[in-house]
XYZ file of C-alpha atoms in Angstrom:
700
model
C 31.999 190.027 70.046
C 34.316 190.141 67.074
C 37.174 190.723 69.369
C 36.139 187.852 71.599
C 35.770 185.501 68.622
C 39.168 186.480 67.342
C 40.732 185.912 70.757
C 39.017 182.562 71.101
C 40.272 181.505 67.676
C 43.821 182.380 68.603
C 43.547 180.375 71.820
C 42.120 177.401 69.943
C 44.891 177.612 67.360
C 47.555 177.692 70.070
C 45.882 174.752 71.842
C 45.749 172.662 68.667
C 49.368 173.517 67.918
C 50.392 172.387 71.381
C 48.497 169.108 70.948
C 50.177 168.460 67.599
C 53.612 169.111 69.114
C 52.828 166.744 71.991
C 51.642 164.003 69.596
C 54.733 164.465 67.450
C 57.000 164.216 70.503
C 55.181 161.070 71.658
C 55.505 159.531 68.190
C 59.223 160.262 68.173
C 59.656 158.646 71.579
C 57.669 155.594 70.539
C 59.561 155.344 67.278
C 62.863 155.460 69.134
C 61.678 152.769 71.549
C 60.315 150.540 68.811
C 63.571 150.704 66.878
C 65.254 148.780 69.650
C 62.448 146.318 70.308
C 59.224 145.713 68.380
C 56.318 144.546 70.492
C 53.625 142.278 69.040
C 50.448 144.000 67.790
C 47.584 144.095 70.204
C 45.088 143.503 67.375
C 45.448 142.225 63.815
C 46.552 144.906 61.450
C 49.254 145.955 59.062
C 52.739 145.722 60.466
C 54.633 148.908 60.978
C 57.510 149.694 58.695
C 60.603 151.253 60.193
C 63.207 153.128 58.324
C 66.599 151.364 58.364
C 69.034 152.812 60.851
C 72.669 153.247 59.948
C 74.820 150.463 61.414
C 77.259 151.627 64.052
C 80.453 149.633 64.750
C 80.724 148.703 68.412
C 84.193 147.879 69.735
C 83.510 145.165 72.278
C 86.251 144.305 74.776
C 87.942 141.039 73.820
C 88.551 138.420 76.455
C 91.935 136.824 76.863
C 92.003 133.072 76.417
C 94.621 132.549 79.115
C 96.746 134.522 81.542
C 100.477 134.272 82.054
C 101.780 132.271 84.975
C 102.991 135.361 86.847
C 99.552 136.999 86.682
C 97.909 133.770 87.808
C 100.113 133.633 90.884
C 99.606 137.333 91.629
C 95.854 137.082 90.863
C 95.877 140.159 88.663
C 94.254 140.899 85.321
C 96.445 139.898 82.389
C 96.362 141.542 78.955
C 97.307 138.260 77.273
C 99.915 137.458 74.656
C 102.384 138.661 73.465
C 104.817 138.281 76.313
C 105.515 140.272 78.418
C 101.965 141.368 79.159
C 101.088 144.877 80.256
C 100.538 143.844 83.867
C 103.986 142.240 84.129
C 105.603 145.286 82.512
C 103.941 147.545 85.060
C 104.994 145.245 87.897
C 108.553 144.920 86.594
C 108.208 141.148 86.226
C 108.916 140.797 82.514
C 111.256 137.855 83.079
C 108.529 135.838 84.828
C 105.873 136.405 82.152
C 105.351 133.000 80.516
C 102.283 131.699 78.701
C 101.666 127.967 78.917
C 99.250 126.966 76.125
C 98.726 123.524 77.644
C 96.874 125.131 80.552
C 94.287 126.588 78.187
C 91.511 124.110 78.916
C 88.800 125.712 76.791
C 86.760 123.075 75.065
C 87.463 124.238 71.517
C 91.226 124.380 72.024
C 91.367 121.093 73.925
C 89.304 119.271 71.306
C 91.515 120.524 68.473
C 94.620 119.499 70.368
C 93.236 116.068 71.228
C 92.111 115.381 67.653
C 95.533 116.308 66.310
C 97.289 114.110 68.858
C 95.057 111.116 68.165
C 95.515 111.419 64.414
C 99.284 111.684 64.814
C 99.497 108.607 67.022
C 97.181 106.714 64.679
C 99.405 107.510 61.681
C 102.511 106.431 63.572
C 100.876 103.194 64.709
C 99.792 102.320 61.159
C 103.271 103.054 59.810
C 104.898 101.000 62.554
C 102.624 98.012 61.970
C 103.193 98.239 58.215
C 106.956 98.222 58.780
C 106.706 95.173 61.053
C 104.675 93.304 58.433
C 106.711 94.109 55.342
C 110.254 95.136 56.263
C 113.055 92.548 56.163
C 114.502 91.221 59.392
C 117.694 93.298 59.284
C 115.722 96.540 59.007
C 113.442 95.448 61.822
C 116.489 94.831 64.002
C 117.740 98.324 63.197
C 114.325 99.692 64.115
C 114.349 97.878 67.445
C 117.846 99.190 68.179
C 116.576 102.693 67.466
C 113.542 102.271 69.727
C 115.555 100.794 72.593
C 118.148 103.557 72.343
C 115.525 105.963 73.714
C 115.102 107.738 70.389
C 112.441 110.412 70.129
C 109.052 109.718 68.593
C 109.967 111.948 65.670
C 113.063 109.856 64.893
C 111.016 106.659 65.080
C 108.365 108.168 62.808
C 111.026 109.097 60.252
C 112.512 105.599 60.434
C 109.198 103.889 59.642
C 108.234 106.448 56.990
C 105.331 107.936 58.912
C 103.794 111.047 57.311
C 103.717 112.667 60.755
C 107.189 113.553 61.960
C 106.628 116.562 64.220
C 103.934 115.495 66.661
C 106.406 114.964 69.495
C 108.246 118.216 68.919
C 107.365 120.317 71.950
C 108.345 123.490 70.125
C 105.985 122.733 67.230
C 103.186 121.799 69.588
C 103.612 124.960 71.627
C 103.631 127.089 68.475
C 100.480 125.368 67.230
C 98.787 125.863 70.572
C 99.663 129.548 70.615
C 98.421 129.867 67.057
C 95.128 128.362 68.174
C 94.995 130.860 71.015
C 95.569 133.682 68.556
C 92.907 132.344 66.179
C 90.258 131.918 68.876
C 91.017 135.016 70.888
C 91.980 137.341 68.006
C 95.325 137.991 69.698
C 98.897 138.051 68.498
C 102.182 136.615 69.718
C 105.804 136.789 68.772
C 108.730 134.394 68.836
C 109.982 135.564 72.218
C 107.776 132.983 73.930
C 109.640 130.126 72.286
C 112.945 131.480 73.531
C 111.516 131.690 77.035
C 110.177 128.145 76.707
C 113.597 126.824 75.738
C 115.205 128.757 78.593
C 112.700 127.325 81.041
C 113.646 123.725 80.158
C 117.372 124.362 79.857
C 119.562 122.020 81.829
C 120.896 123.617 85.043
C 124.570 124.264 85.290
C 124.930 123.974 89.034
C 123.362 122.506 92.148
C 121.831 125.836 93.163
C 119.524 125.672 90.144
C 117.900 122.365 91.100
C 114.364 122.854 92.444
C 113.712 121.364 95.851
C 109.935 121.204 95.936
C 107.699 119.864 93.183
C 105.833 123.173 92.977
C 108.935 125.022 91.867
C 109.223 123.494 88.408
C 106.185 121.253 87.952
C 108.092 117.957 87.583
C 106.913 115.026 85.555
C 105.772 113.301 88.675
C 103.221 116.006 89.461
C 99.565 115.259 88.804
C 99.320 118.178 86.379
C 102.031 116.605 84.252
C 100.503 113.163 84.622
C 97.199 114.514 83.287
C 98.782 116.631 80.565
C 96.648 116.454 77.402
C 99.657 115.267 75.399
C 100.380 112.451 77.857
C 96.890 110.957 78.077
C 97.140 108.974 74.840
C 100.348 107.087 74.181
C 101.376 104.431 71.729
C 101.801 102.069 74.660
C 98.213 102.505 75.835
C 96.891 102.064 72.301
C 98.747 98.757 71.972
C 97.959 97.550 75.495
C 96.739 93.948 75.678
C 96.276 92.825 79.321
C 97.679 89.466 80.306
C 94.485 88.557 82.157
C 90.965 89.502 81.068
C 88.794 89.813 84.171
C 85.520 91.666 84.849
C 85.234 94.793 86.971
C 81.785 93.956 88.297
C 80.732 92.627 90.746
C 84.121 93.036 92.385
C 84.427 96.817 92.700
C 82.096 99.809 92.731
C 84.913 102.239 91.911
C 84.861 101.518 88.169
C 82.974 99.391 85.678
C 85.784 99.436 83.101
C 86.786 95.813 82.487
C 89.861 96.835 80.484
C 91.187 99.068 83.263
C 90.671 96.404 85.937
C 92.316 93.799 83.682
C 95.199 96.235 83.183
C 95.692 96.608 86.956
C 95.430 92.877 87.649
C 98.033 92.196 84.948
C 100.350 94.811 86.467
C 99.998 93.287 89.930
C 100.871 89.731 88.924
C 103.753 90.976 86.757
C 105.604 93.321 89.109
C 104.366 92.943 92.700
C 103.083 89.435 93.332
C 106.243 87.339 92.705
C 108.189 88.803 95.663
C 105.173 89.342 97.944
C 102.985 86.278 97.482
C 99.849 86.422 99.624
C 97.507 84.307 97.466
C 97.470 81.552 94.875
C 97.626 83.246 91.479
C 95.850 80.578 89.446
C 92.941 80.026 91.834
C 92.391 83.752 92.344
C 92.266 84.584 88.624
C 90.010 81.608 87.907
C 87.489 82.659 90.556
C 87.651 86.321 89.540
C 86.760 85.399 85.966
C 83.707 83.507 87.218
C 82.263 86.713 88.677
C 80.720 85.010 91.709
C 80.854 87.405 94.708
C 80.151 84.465 97.022
C 83.488 82.827 96.186
C 85.767 81.940 99.089
C 88.928 82.710 97.119
C 87.994 85.985 95.398
C 85.941 88.602 97.244
C 85.240 92.319 96.647
C 87.413 93.174 99.654
C 90.350 91.200 98.275
C 89.943 92.585 94.743
C 89.814 96.226 95.879
C 92.889 95.680 98.059
C 94.737 94.155 95.111
C 93.726 97.014 92.799
C 94.973 99.578 95.319
C 98.393 97.889 95.261
C 98.445 97.600 91.466
C 97.540 101.261 90.915
C 101.059 102.232 91.985
C 102.325 100.819 88.676
C 99.801 102.611 86.452
C 99.844 106.116 84.965
C 96.245 105.876 83.812
C 94.106 108.847 84.944
C 91.668 106.324 86.416
C 94.383 105.121 88.807
C 94.367 108.472 90.653
C 91.717 109.315 93.215
C 92.804 112.972 93.345
C 94.253 114.676 90.295
C 96.065 117.191 92.516
C 97.948 114.526 94.496
C 100.565 112.399 92.786
C 100.554 109.985 95.748
C 96.819 109.289 95.429
C 97.197 106.290 93.141
C 94.761 103.597 94.210
C 93.340 105.514 97.171
C 89.762 105.163 95.882
C 90.228 101.382 95.791
C 91.827 101.455 99.256
C 88.918 103.451 100.705
C 86.477 100.989 99.173
C 88.447 98.134 100.754
C 88.326 99.878 104.143
C 84.532 100.139 103.948
C 84.233 96.483 102.994
C 86.559 95.422 105.821
C 84.492 97.412 108.324
C 81.394 95.617 107.085
C 83.122 92.252 107.625
C 83.257 92.919 111.404
C 86.443 90.911 111.861
C 85.217 87.787 110.065
C 88.026 85.227 109.941
C 88.614 84.015 106.401
C 91.688 83.459 104.280
C 90.580 86.072 101.761
C 90.204 88.653 104.541
C 93.727 87.911 105.772
C 95.088 88.276 102.248
C 93.239 91.584 101.814
C 94.643 92.954 105.082
C 98.169 92.014 104.022
C 97.744 93.944 100.772
C 96.258 96.957 102.560
C 99.209 96.848 104.937
C 101.584 96.878 101.954
C 99.841 99.978 100.582
C 100.226 101.826 103.890
C 103.860 100.766 104.139
C 104.637 102.157 100.677
C 103.000 105.443 101.721
C 105.170 105.739 104.818
C 102.242 105.029 107.182
C 104.086 102.278 109.012
C 102.172 102.334 112.298
C 98.775 102.239 110.610
C 100.003 99.321 108.534
C 101.284 97.609 111.673
C 97.792 97.805 113.199
C 96.261 96.034 110.182
C 99.044 93.463 110.172
C 98.415 92.577 113.822
C 94.777 91.875 112.954
C 95.847 89.627 110.083
C 98.383 87.824 112.298
C 95.811 87.256 115.035
C 93.343 85.811 112.538
C 96.122 83.607 111.171
C 96.832 82.254 114.625
C 93.134 81.698 115.333
C 92.769 79.784 112.062
C 95.764 77.571 112.804
C 98.157 79.022 110.236
C 100.869 79.895 112.740
C 100.358 77.271 115.469
C 102.054 73.880 115.603
C 99.678 71.056 114.628
C 98.991 68.433 117.267
C 98.513 65.453 114.943
C 99.716 64.797 111.427
C 98.255 61.796 109.688
C 100.871 59.352 108.372
C 99.037 59.164 105.070
C 99.651 62.825 104.200
C 102.481 61.872 101.844
C 100.364 59.391 99.983
C 97.065 61.261 100.074
C 98.394 64.789 99.704
C 96.174 65.813 102.633
C 96.819 67.588 105.906
C 94.671 66.980 109.012
C 94.298 69.495 111.838
C 92.155 68.112 114.688
C 90.699 70.824 116.864
C 90.165 73.299 114.059
C 86.490 74.299 113.788
C 86.063 73.389 110.162
C 82.269 73.483 110.292
C 82.250 77.145 111.350
C 84.857 78.154 108.789
C 83.001 78.503 105.495
C 86.306 79.036 103.686
C 87.195 75.370 103.777
C 83.908 73.628 103.327
C 84.136 70.623 101.035
C 82.844 67.110 100.855
C 85.299 65.976 103.554
C 84.747 68.783 106.061
C 83.054 66.530 108.626
C 86.255 64.519 108.918
C 88.428 67.628 109.153
C 90.312 66.755 105.960
C 91.879 69.558 103.941
C 92.211 69.438 100.174
C 95.630 69.994 98.551
C 94.404 73.275 97.043
C 93.340 74.629 100.422
C 96.579 73.430 101.988
C 98.549 75.273 99.304
C 96.588 78.498 99.798
C 96.980 78.340 103.584
C 100.720 77.788 103.203
C 101.170 80.760 100.875
C 99.075 82.997 103.137
C 100.873 81.896 106.316
C 104.303 82.658 104.888
C 102.972 85.956 103.561
C 102.016 86.926 107.116
C 105.391 85.865 108.507
C 107.463 87.641 105.847
C 105.536 90.906 106.037
C 105.548 90.826 109.839
C 109.343 90.646 109.852
C 109.607 93.471 107.332
C 107.316 95.716 109.384
C 108.996 94.916 112.689
C 112.374 95.798 111.147
C 110.886 99.109 110.082
C 109.601 99.785 113.608
C 112.786 98.432 115.232
C 110.941 95.698 117.096
C 111.849 92.065 117.626
C 109.171 89.932 116.020
C 107.189 87.753 118.400
C 105.286 85.923 115.696
C 105.978 82.179 115.476
C 106.814 80.744 112.057
C 104.112 79.053 109.972
C 103.137 75.488 110.732
C 103.539 74.546 107.075
C 106.715 73.807 105.233
C 107.017 76.358 102.462
C 107.377 73.521 99.941
C 103.740 72.586 100.576
C 102.909 75.677 98.523
C 103.375 73.438 95.504
C 105.523 73.592 92.399
C 102.916 74.981 89.993
C 104.484 77.835 88.063
C 103.324 80.423 85.563
C 104.782 82.043 82.509
C 106.139 85.529 83.017
C 106.610 88.324 80.513
C 107.069 92.053 81.116
C 103.762 93.881 80.973
C 102.899 96.189 79.260
C 104.751 94.665 76.321
C 104.237 97.183 73.501
C 107.823 98.445 73.625
C 109.348 95.078 74.546
C 108.142 92.796 71.773
C 111.429 90.922 71.520
C 111.178 89.581 75.080
C 110.536 85.868 75.203
C 108.216 84.287 77.737
C 109.974 82.926 80.823
C 108.974 81.016 83.903
C 108.047 83.165 86.889
C 109.808 80.742 89.313
C 107.146 81.411 91.953
C 107.851 78.232 94.021
C 111.593 78.963 94.088
C 110.916 82.556 95.080
C 108.691 81.430 97.962
C 111.373 79.074 99.193
C 114.130 81.647 98.820
C 112.098 84.289 100.646
C 111.357 81.845 103.477
C 115.054 81.005 103.888
C 116.009 84.677 103.793
C 113.333 85.587 106.343
C 114.611 82.925 108.726
C 118.132 84.404 108.577
C 116.927 88.001 108.865
C 114.965 87.074 112.002
C 118.320 86.179 113.609
C 119.824 89.429 112.352
C 116.910 91.304 113.887
C 117.652 89.911 117.330
C 121.181 91.290 117.089
C 120.100 94.628 115.642
C 117.669 95.509 118.400
C 119.347 93.877 121.366
C 118.841 96.305 124.240
C 122.152 95.384 125.860
C 124.704 98.057 124.976
C 127.433 96.736 127.273
C 128.574 94.046 124.850
C 131.948 94.903 123.323
C 132.259 95.391 119.596
C 134.443 92.299 119.295
C 131.896 90.067 121.076
C 129.118 91.576 119.004
C 131.007 91.007 115.761
C 131.521 87.358 116.730
C 127.769 86.976 117.261
C 127.107 88.659 113.925
C 129.511 86.354 112.090
C 127.018 83.478 111.935
C 124.123 85.388 110.267
C 126.641 87.184 108.058
C 128.017 83.900 106.735
C 124.504 82.503 106.316
C 123.512 85.520 104.239
C 126.622 85.156 102.097
C 125.826 81.468 101.654
C 122.286 82.333 100.617
C 123.663 84.642 97.923
C 125.990 81.898 96.706
C 123.050 79.539 96.175
C 121.328 81.988 93.836
C 122.492 83.173 90.410
C 125.020 85.982 90.650
C 124.698 89.253 88.738
C 126.637 88.122 85.613
C 124.359 85.086 85.304
C 121.217 87.139 85.866
C 122.343 89.689 83.291
C 122.215 87.026 80.570
C 118.562 86.282 81.330
C 117.322 89.023 83.667
C 114.304 88.270 85.832
C 113.253 91.150 88.080
C 112.070 88.940 90.956
C 115.482 87.303 91.339
C 117.104 90.735 91.307
C 114.720 91.961 94.005
C 115.478 88.931 96.156
C 119.224 89.579 95.910
C 118.626 93.228 96.762
C 116.764 92.177 99.907
C 119.688 89.993 100.966
C 122.203 92.794 100.351
C 119.992 95.108 102.385
C 119.996 92.659 105.297
C 123.809 92.501 105.201
C 124.033 96.305 105.063
C 121.705 96.602 108.074
C 123.883 94.168 110.000
C 127.081 96.060 109.139
C 125.475 99.402 109.939
C 124.504 98.112 113.383
C 128.101 97.093 114.051
C 129.354 100.508 112.907
C 126.966 102.251 115.298
C 128.103 100.035 118.204
C 131.817 100.603 117.476
C 132.205 103.498 119.906
C 136.007 103.390 119.825
C 136.186 103.215 116.035
C 138.552 100.265 115.955
C 136.585 98.410 113.258
C 134.642 101.238 111.639
C 136.814 101.643 108.555
C 136.771 97.945 107.670
C 133.025 97.734 108.291
C 132.367 100.793 106.125
C 134.391 99.239 103.330
C 132.269 96.081 103.472
C 129.110 98.190 103.580
C 130.225 100.033 100.463
C 130.856 96.762 98.651
C 127.332 95.575 99.454
C 125.918 98.901 98.230
C 127.816 98.506 94.957
C 126.448 94.967 94.534
C 122.936 96.264 95.126
C 123.504 99.048 92.593
C 124.585 96.413 90.051
C 121.243 94.642 90.487
C 119.423 97.945 90.022
C 121.438 98.714 86.900
C 120.485 95.367 85.334
C 116.835 96.036 86.116
C 117.017 99.525 84.584
C 118.762 98.376 81.421
C 116.368 95.454 80.979
C 113.024 96.931 81.988
C 113.496 100.677 82.424
C 112.472 102.819 85.366
C 108.731 102.941 84.857
C 107.883 99.648 86.550
C 109.877 99.169 89.743
C 108.567 96.668 92.322
C 107.573 98.325 95.573
C 109.727 95.857 97.513
C 112.855 97.934 96.756
C 111.499 101.208 98.164
C 113.030 100.722 101.605
C 116.363 99.503 100.221
C 116.768 102.493 97.894
C 115.792 105.205 100.356
C 117.898 103.817 103.225
C 120.931 103.421 100.939
C 120.552 106.974 99.621
C 120.534 108.479 103.109
C 123.775 106.713 104.076
C 125.670 106.713 100.782
C 125.283 110.473 100.243
C 127.888 110.977 102.999
C 130.323 108.309 101.717
C 131.145 109.386 98.155
C 134.894 109.131 98.588
C 135.482 106.524 95.858
C 134.525 106.290 92.201
C 132.643 103.046 92.814
C 130.581 104.671 95.558
C 129.768 107.595 93.255
C 128.568 105.261 90.497
C 126.420 103.358 92.994
C 124.952 106.610 94.333
C 124.059 107.765 90.813
C 122.193 104.506 90.209
C 120.328 104.878 93.497
C 119.429 108.443 92.492
C 117.934 107.228 89.219
C 115.673 104.801 91.033
C 114.932 107.270 93.805
C 113.801 109.929 91.353
C 111.637 107.446 89.444
C 109.980 106.094 92.595
C 109.536 109.542 94.152
C 106.587 110.071 91.806
C 104.675 107.226 93.430
C 106.091 106.425 96.873
C 106.210 109.204 99.453
C 109.081 107.763 101.580
C 111.351 107.861 98.536
C 110.183 111.387 97.708
C 111.104 112.445 101.257
C 114.576 110.913 100.895
C 115.160 112.726 97.587
C 113.958 115.992 99.126
C 116.390 115.554 102.031
C 119.310 115.034 99.632
C 118.352 118.117 97.621
C 118.195 120.142 100.820
C 121.707 119.010 101.762
C 122.896 119.963 98.293
C 121.275 123.399 98.459
C 122.904 124.133 101.820
C 126.284 122.998 100.541
C 126.514 120.248 103.155
C 127.437 117.608 100.579
C 129.184 117.612 97.226
C 127.664 115.372 94.577
C 128.962 114.157 91.205
C 127.841 116.180 88.189
C 125.929 113.206 86.807
C 124.057 112.804 90.083
C 123.084 116.488 89.948
C 121.721 115.974 86.438
C 119.697 112.966 87.613
C 118.265 114.914 90.546
C 117.117 117.689 88.214
C 113.410 117.247 87.443
C 113.627 118.839 84.014
C 116.333 116.347 83.042
C 114.143 113.509 84.285
C 111.224 114.987 82.391
C 113.090 114.550 79.118
C 114.119 110.970 79.880
C 112.041 108.604 77.746
C 112.697 105.594 79.942
C 111.415 107.172 83.108
């Protein structure tokens, strides 16, 4: 029994020891688990106390704030700054390793950059306004000379004593941006990036270094450059005061920003309307200010069409419908106009005709000529149905005394556009007569322009109204925006004279068109030149009745310049037709000499426009003249005068290639010829065709 008790005691001792070891192991496991996460007590009681654990440093992987451009294209992981990164070194692409801090769109970096830019522009604006208020006149004149000499923002800031003198220095901005990247991402960089940045923007030394496609060097005209954080806020936009204050609602659903809509309306009546008058400016603005969507003279369809045209002259981010497409200016307004026109179901009103004419102009500037022609035919048919283009059967003798025009047979009662107190008698008010006249001539002028583009002979009869019925009411004109042009005095827009001049020119060009597209090729060159002599002399006489370039240069008005350019273009088209029909070459040399003289005259008009108003606001009416002249003149650079004219055309072509696709196509074709060595261009023309050179131009 003693032995059994002793054995049992040993077993019990071993069992208790095993239980204690198990409890201790469980406590250790629980303690280890609770160190990482403490669960709430199941019942009230004293909280457990844990012994502090020694802190262990954990090296977490740091994320790069941005990748180099080479790694982005190759879609590989980038080690970040400094340049070259490890991935580019491994791939042997050290030369292509560039870091662009402006593409770092993190919120913290972008906010810092935006705040710094806004403060810098604010300081410059305050210094500039203080100088204008207090400086004597001679110093103000020196300041204006400095500003108009395309000086940098830093030079202007120094001249007015601004405390900020480095905000426009791209090198300083890039260094600051990289410093922000280093601060936020705990990375480092060296000065090699700045050398690469300077090399990237270095002026090319030969034609083989000029990029052909926009993707090759990200030109200023690209949407990415247009929406660059540094370019969003400018001194010009801060000082912008629209000429006309109009509401956005109820006219458009695209935006509710009254300032932006007022900005676009002011741009339209400054740069586009004078040479392409489709509506009465005063009546339209008056009715738009009223905000009545039931107005007969201002409708949502007409407003959206107008805004789509005006967007071509704006660099505001709101003017783009697609930030990745530089040719998308105004497309959101155009699409809204298309929906509204579909809802109209072909309703015949003057405002609908005017809207279709503007939509046609938008398509024409985009190179969509046949789509524009389809809209124009609808507008022309409505014009004929409404009696704008048909001869009246009866004209009351009292029209001179009463200022009224009577059209028996026109269904006035069914046309809600012209309802007034005299509608039962079929009497038209002077205001309605003026609007109908302006619209009718707008149809006729645009129809001729489109038919010339499509090489068709126009079959549209002229308007029934004398163009003088449009009235002699004129408006003041001043270049808008005006922040950098404060010394310009207000001038008359000469809208009645422009309507009359355009009507006379259209009548002559219609005769030229019949000769241009005559299907008979059997006529000899001598007989054809005799037929062309009459319209040629009429065009020369038209030019003689208008101020010549020296007179215009004293008081430049862009609309008069555009009208002269249109006349020179008509003469050049006539001469080009004769050159193409001269199969034996007996008159080719003399005709080419005359063509070159007309091109030089046109280039003189463009030069005056550039020196007076810059290259930022160019009326769309010169798109066809510039691109057609570029395509021909590039092969005729045998004289110094022709070279100078070609350089001027290149300046305008490059500026308009950011907005108008036909001009961009013409510039691309010239660059392709230059790359293949087909043509030899002047050095100055090569510099103009270089995007990086254009990017540095302050007037562009």
